[in-house]
Short mmCIF file of C-alpha atoms and ligand atoms in Angstrom, two decimals:
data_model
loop_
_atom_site.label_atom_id
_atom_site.label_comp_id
_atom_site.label_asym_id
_atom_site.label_seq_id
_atom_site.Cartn_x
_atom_site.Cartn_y
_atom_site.Cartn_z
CA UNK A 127 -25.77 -165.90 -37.70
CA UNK A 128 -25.10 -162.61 -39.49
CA UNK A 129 -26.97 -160.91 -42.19
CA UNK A 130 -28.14 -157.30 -43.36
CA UNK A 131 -29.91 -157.02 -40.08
CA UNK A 132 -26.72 -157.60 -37.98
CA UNK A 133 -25.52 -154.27 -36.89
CA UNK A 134 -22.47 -156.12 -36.10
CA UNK A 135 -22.08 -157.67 -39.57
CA UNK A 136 -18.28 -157.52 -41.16
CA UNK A 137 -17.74 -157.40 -44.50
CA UNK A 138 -14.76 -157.46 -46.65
CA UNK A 139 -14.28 -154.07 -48.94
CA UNK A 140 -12.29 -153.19 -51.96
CA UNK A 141 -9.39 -153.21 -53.11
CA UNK A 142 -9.08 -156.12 -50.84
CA UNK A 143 -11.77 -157.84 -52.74
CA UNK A 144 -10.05 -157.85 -56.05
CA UNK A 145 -7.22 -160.14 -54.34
CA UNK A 146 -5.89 -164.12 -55.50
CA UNK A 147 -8.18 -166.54 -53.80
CA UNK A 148 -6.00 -167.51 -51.20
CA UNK A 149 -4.88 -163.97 -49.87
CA UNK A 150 -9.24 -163.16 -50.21
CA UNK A 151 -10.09 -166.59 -48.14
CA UNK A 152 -7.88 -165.72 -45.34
CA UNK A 153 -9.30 -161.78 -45.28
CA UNK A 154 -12.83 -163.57 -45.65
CA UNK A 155 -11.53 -165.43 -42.41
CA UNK A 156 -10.93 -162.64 -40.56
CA UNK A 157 -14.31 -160.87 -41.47
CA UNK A 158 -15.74 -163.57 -39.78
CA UNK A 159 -13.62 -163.47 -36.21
CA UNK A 160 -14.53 -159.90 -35.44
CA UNK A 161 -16.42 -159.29 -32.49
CA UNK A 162 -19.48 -156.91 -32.38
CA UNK A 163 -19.86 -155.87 -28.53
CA UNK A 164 -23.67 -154.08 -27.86
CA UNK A 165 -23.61 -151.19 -25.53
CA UNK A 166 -19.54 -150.74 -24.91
CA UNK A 167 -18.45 -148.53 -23.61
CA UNK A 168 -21.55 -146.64 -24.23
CA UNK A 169 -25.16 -147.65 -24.60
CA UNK A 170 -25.88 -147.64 -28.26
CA UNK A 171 -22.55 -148.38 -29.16
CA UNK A 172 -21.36 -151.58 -31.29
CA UNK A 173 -18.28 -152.11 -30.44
CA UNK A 174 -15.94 -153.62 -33.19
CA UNK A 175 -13.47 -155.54 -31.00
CA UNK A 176 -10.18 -156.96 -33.26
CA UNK A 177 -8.96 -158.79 -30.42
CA UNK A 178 -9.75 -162.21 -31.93
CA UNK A 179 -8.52 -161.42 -35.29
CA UNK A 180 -5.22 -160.46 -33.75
CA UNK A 181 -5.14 -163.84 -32.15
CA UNK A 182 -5.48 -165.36 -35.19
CA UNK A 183 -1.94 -166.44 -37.13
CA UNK A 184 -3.49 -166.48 -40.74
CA UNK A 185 -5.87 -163.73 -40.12
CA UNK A 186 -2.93 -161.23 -38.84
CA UNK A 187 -0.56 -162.02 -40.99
CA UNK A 188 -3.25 -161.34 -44.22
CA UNK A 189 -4.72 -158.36 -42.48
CA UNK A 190 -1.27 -156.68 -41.72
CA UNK A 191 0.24 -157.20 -44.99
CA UNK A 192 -2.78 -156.03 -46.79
CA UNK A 193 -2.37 -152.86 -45.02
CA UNK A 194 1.31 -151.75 -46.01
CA UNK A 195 0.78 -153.40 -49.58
CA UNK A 196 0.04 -149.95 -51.15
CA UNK A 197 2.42 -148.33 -49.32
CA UNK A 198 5.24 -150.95 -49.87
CA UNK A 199 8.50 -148.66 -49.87
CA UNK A 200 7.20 -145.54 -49.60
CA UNK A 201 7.78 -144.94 -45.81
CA UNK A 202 10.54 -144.86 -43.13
CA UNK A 203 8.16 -145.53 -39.90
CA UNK A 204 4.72 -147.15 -38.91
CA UNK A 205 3.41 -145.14 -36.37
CA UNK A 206 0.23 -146.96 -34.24
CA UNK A 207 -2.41 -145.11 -32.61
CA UNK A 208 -3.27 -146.09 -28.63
CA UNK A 209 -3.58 -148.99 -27.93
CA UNK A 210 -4.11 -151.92 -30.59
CA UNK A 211 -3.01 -149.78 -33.24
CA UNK A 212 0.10 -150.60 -31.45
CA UNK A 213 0.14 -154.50 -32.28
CA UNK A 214 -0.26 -154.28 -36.03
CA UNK A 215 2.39 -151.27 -36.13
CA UNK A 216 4.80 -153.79 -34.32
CA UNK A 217 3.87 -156.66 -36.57
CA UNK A 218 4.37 -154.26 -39.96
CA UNK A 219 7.73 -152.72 -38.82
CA UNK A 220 9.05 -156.20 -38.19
CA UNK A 221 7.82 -157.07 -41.79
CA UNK A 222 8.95 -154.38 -43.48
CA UNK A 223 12.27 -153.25 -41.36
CA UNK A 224 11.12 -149.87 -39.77
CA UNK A 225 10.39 -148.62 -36.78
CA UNK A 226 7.12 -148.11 -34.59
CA UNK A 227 6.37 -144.84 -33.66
CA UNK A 228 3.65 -145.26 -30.55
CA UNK A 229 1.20 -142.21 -30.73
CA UNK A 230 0.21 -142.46 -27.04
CA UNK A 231 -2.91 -141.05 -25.11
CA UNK A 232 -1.55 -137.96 -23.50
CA UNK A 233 -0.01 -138.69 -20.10
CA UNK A 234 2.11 -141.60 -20.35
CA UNK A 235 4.77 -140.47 -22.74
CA UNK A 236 8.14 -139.31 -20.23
CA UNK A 237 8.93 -136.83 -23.10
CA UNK A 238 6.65 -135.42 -25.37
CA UNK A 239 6.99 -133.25 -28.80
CA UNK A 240 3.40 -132.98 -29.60
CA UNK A 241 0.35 -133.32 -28.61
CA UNK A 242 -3.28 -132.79 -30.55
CA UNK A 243 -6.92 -133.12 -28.67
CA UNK A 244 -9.60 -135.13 -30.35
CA UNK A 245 -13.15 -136.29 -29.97
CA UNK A 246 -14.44 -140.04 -30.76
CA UNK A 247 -17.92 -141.76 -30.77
CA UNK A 248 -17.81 -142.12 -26.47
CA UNK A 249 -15.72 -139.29 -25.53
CA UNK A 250 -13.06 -137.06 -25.69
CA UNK A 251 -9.21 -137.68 -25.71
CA UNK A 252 -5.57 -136.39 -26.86
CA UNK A 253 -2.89 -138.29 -28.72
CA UNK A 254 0.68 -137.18 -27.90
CA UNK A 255 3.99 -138.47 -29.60
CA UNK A 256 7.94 -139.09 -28.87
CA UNK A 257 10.79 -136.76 -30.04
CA UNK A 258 11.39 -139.68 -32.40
CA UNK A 259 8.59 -138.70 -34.65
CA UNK A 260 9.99 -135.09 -34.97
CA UNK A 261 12.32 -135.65 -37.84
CA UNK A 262 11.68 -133.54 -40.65
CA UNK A 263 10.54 -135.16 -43.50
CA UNK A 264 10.36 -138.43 -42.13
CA UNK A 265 7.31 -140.49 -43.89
CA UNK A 266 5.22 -142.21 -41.52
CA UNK A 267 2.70 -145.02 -42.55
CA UNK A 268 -0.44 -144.79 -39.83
CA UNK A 269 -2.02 -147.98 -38.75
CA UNK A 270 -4.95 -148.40 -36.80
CA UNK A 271 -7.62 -151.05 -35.58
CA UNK A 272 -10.79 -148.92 -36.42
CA UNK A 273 -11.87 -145.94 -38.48
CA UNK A 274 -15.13 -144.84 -36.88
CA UNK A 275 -15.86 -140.83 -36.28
CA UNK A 276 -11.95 -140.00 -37.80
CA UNK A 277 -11.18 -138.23 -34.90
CA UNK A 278 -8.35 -140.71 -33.97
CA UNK A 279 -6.87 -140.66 -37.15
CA UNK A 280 -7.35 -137.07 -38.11
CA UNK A 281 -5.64 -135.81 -34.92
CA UNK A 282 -2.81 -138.34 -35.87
CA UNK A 283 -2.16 -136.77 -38.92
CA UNK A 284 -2.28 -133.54 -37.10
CA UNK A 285 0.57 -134.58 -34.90
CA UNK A 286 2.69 -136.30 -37.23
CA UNK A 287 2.62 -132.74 -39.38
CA UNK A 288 2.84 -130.49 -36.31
CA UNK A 289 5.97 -132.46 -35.76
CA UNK A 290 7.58 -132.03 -39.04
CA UNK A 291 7.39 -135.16 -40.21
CA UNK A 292 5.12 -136.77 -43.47
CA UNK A 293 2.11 -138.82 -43.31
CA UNK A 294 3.14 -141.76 -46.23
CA UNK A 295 -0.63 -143.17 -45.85
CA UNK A 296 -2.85 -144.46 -43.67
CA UNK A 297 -4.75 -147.88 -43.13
CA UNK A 298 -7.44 -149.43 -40.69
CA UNK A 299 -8.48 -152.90 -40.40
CA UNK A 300 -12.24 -151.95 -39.84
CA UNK A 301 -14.40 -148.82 -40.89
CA UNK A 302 -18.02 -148.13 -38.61
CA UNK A 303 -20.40 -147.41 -41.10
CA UNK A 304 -22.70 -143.88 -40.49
CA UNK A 305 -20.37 -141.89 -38.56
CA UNK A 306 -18.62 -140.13 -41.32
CA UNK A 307 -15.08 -140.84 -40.56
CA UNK A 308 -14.29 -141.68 -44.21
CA UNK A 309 -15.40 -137.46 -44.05
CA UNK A 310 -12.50 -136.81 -42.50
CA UNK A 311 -9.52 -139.27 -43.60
CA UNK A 312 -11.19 -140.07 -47.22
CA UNK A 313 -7.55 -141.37 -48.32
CA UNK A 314 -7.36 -143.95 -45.67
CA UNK A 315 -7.18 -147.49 -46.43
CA UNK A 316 -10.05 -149.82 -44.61
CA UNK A 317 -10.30 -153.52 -45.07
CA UNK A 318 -13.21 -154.22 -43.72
CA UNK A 319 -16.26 -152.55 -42.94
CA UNK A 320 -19.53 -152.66 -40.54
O1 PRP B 189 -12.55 -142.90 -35.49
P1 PRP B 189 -12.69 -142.62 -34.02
O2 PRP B 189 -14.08 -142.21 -33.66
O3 PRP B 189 -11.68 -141.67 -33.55
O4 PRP B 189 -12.49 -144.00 -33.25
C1 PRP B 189 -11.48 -144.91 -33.54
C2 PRP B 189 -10.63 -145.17 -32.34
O5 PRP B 189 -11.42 -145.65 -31.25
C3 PRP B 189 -10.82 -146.82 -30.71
O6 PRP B 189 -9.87 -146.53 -29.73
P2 PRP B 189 -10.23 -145.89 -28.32
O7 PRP B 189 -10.09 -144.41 -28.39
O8 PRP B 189 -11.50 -146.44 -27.82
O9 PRP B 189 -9.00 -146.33 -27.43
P3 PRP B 189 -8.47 -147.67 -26.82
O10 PRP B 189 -7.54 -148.20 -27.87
O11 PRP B 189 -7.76 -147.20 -25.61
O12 PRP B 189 -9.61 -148.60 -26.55
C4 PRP B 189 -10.12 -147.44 -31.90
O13 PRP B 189 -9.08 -148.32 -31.48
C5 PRP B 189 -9.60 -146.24 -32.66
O14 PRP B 189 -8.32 -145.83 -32.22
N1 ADE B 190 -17.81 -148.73 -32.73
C1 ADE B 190 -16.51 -148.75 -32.44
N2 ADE B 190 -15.84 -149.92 -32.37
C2 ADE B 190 -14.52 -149.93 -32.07
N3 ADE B 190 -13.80 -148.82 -31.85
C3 ADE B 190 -14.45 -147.65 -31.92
N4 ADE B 190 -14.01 -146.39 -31.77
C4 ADE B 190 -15.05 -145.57 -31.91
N5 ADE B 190 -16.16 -146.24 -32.19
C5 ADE B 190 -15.79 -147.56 -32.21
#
């Protein structure tokens, strides 16, 4: 059961919640299928794991197209951040005829043409990109599973501009509530938040 005293608790957020019934039922869905893990991969950390509401048809499909709605024609790439950022970059490129630009954790690109260090709720880490991202002017639509400290996406920006290329917007399924990350990216998108 969840309720104001579940730390875990999802709710949906605007704009989403000014949407037609149907498209708001299925985001309602989803809100419901996220899983709230205590103590990973840290003690005192609630993980928000998306995993089930990937696995979900209806709640995948709603949750990816809500994300590029705003941003419908206005960009040439999606670009997903390591690693499940990945999955919904896939599934919006495929919906919306681009590419996916993979911003990888550095060290396992083969050829590299940026790279930007960043620190996160558990730790530190770098994100590093592909030559294919350094086109000038290219506009790049960032997806991502969770907004939670804005390191992530913040360094993501970073490297998309230190490689010449144009952030179009950016969109998470899921914001963490209390570690200012909306601070940092205040233009980004979130669906949901905990
Ligand atoms: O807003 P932030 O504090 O930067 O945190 C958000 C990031 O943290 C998680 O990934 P993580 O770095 O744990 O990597 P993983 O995908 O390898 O699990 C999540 O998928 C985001 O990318
Ligand atoms: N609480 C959290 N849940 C999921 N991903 C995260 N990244 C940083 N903090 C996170």
């Amino acid at each position: 059961m969840t309720g104001p005293a579940d730390p875990g608790a999802v709710r949906l957020t605007a704009p989403a919640a000014a949407l037609p019934a149907p498209r708001r039922a299925a985001l309602e869905r989803a809100a419901a299928l996220f899983r709230a893990v205590p103590d990973f991969p840290a003690p005192g950390v609630v993980f928000q794991d998306v995993t089930p509401v990937l696995a979900d048809p209806a709640a995948l499909r709603a949750v990816v197209e809500e994300m590029i709605a705003p941003y419908a024609g206005r960009f040439d790439a999606v670009a997903g951040l390591d690693a499940r950022g990945f999955l919904l970059a896939g599934f919006a490129a495929a919906l919306t005829d681009t590419g996916v630009l993979p911003l990888r954790k550095a060290g396992k690109l083969p050829v590299t043409a940026g790279h930007v260090a960043y620190e996160l709720e558990y730790g530190s880490a770098a994100l590093e990109a592909s030559p294919e991202l350094a086109v000038p002017g290219l506009r790049v639509l960032v997806l991502d599973d969770v907004l939670a400290t804005g390191g992530t996406l913040a360094a993501a920006h970073e490297l998309i501009a230190a490689c010449g290329a144009e952030v179009a917007g950016s969109a998470v399924v899921l914001e963490v509530a209390g570690l200012d990350g909306r601070d940092r990216v205040p233009e980004a998108l979130a669906l949901f938040a905990a």
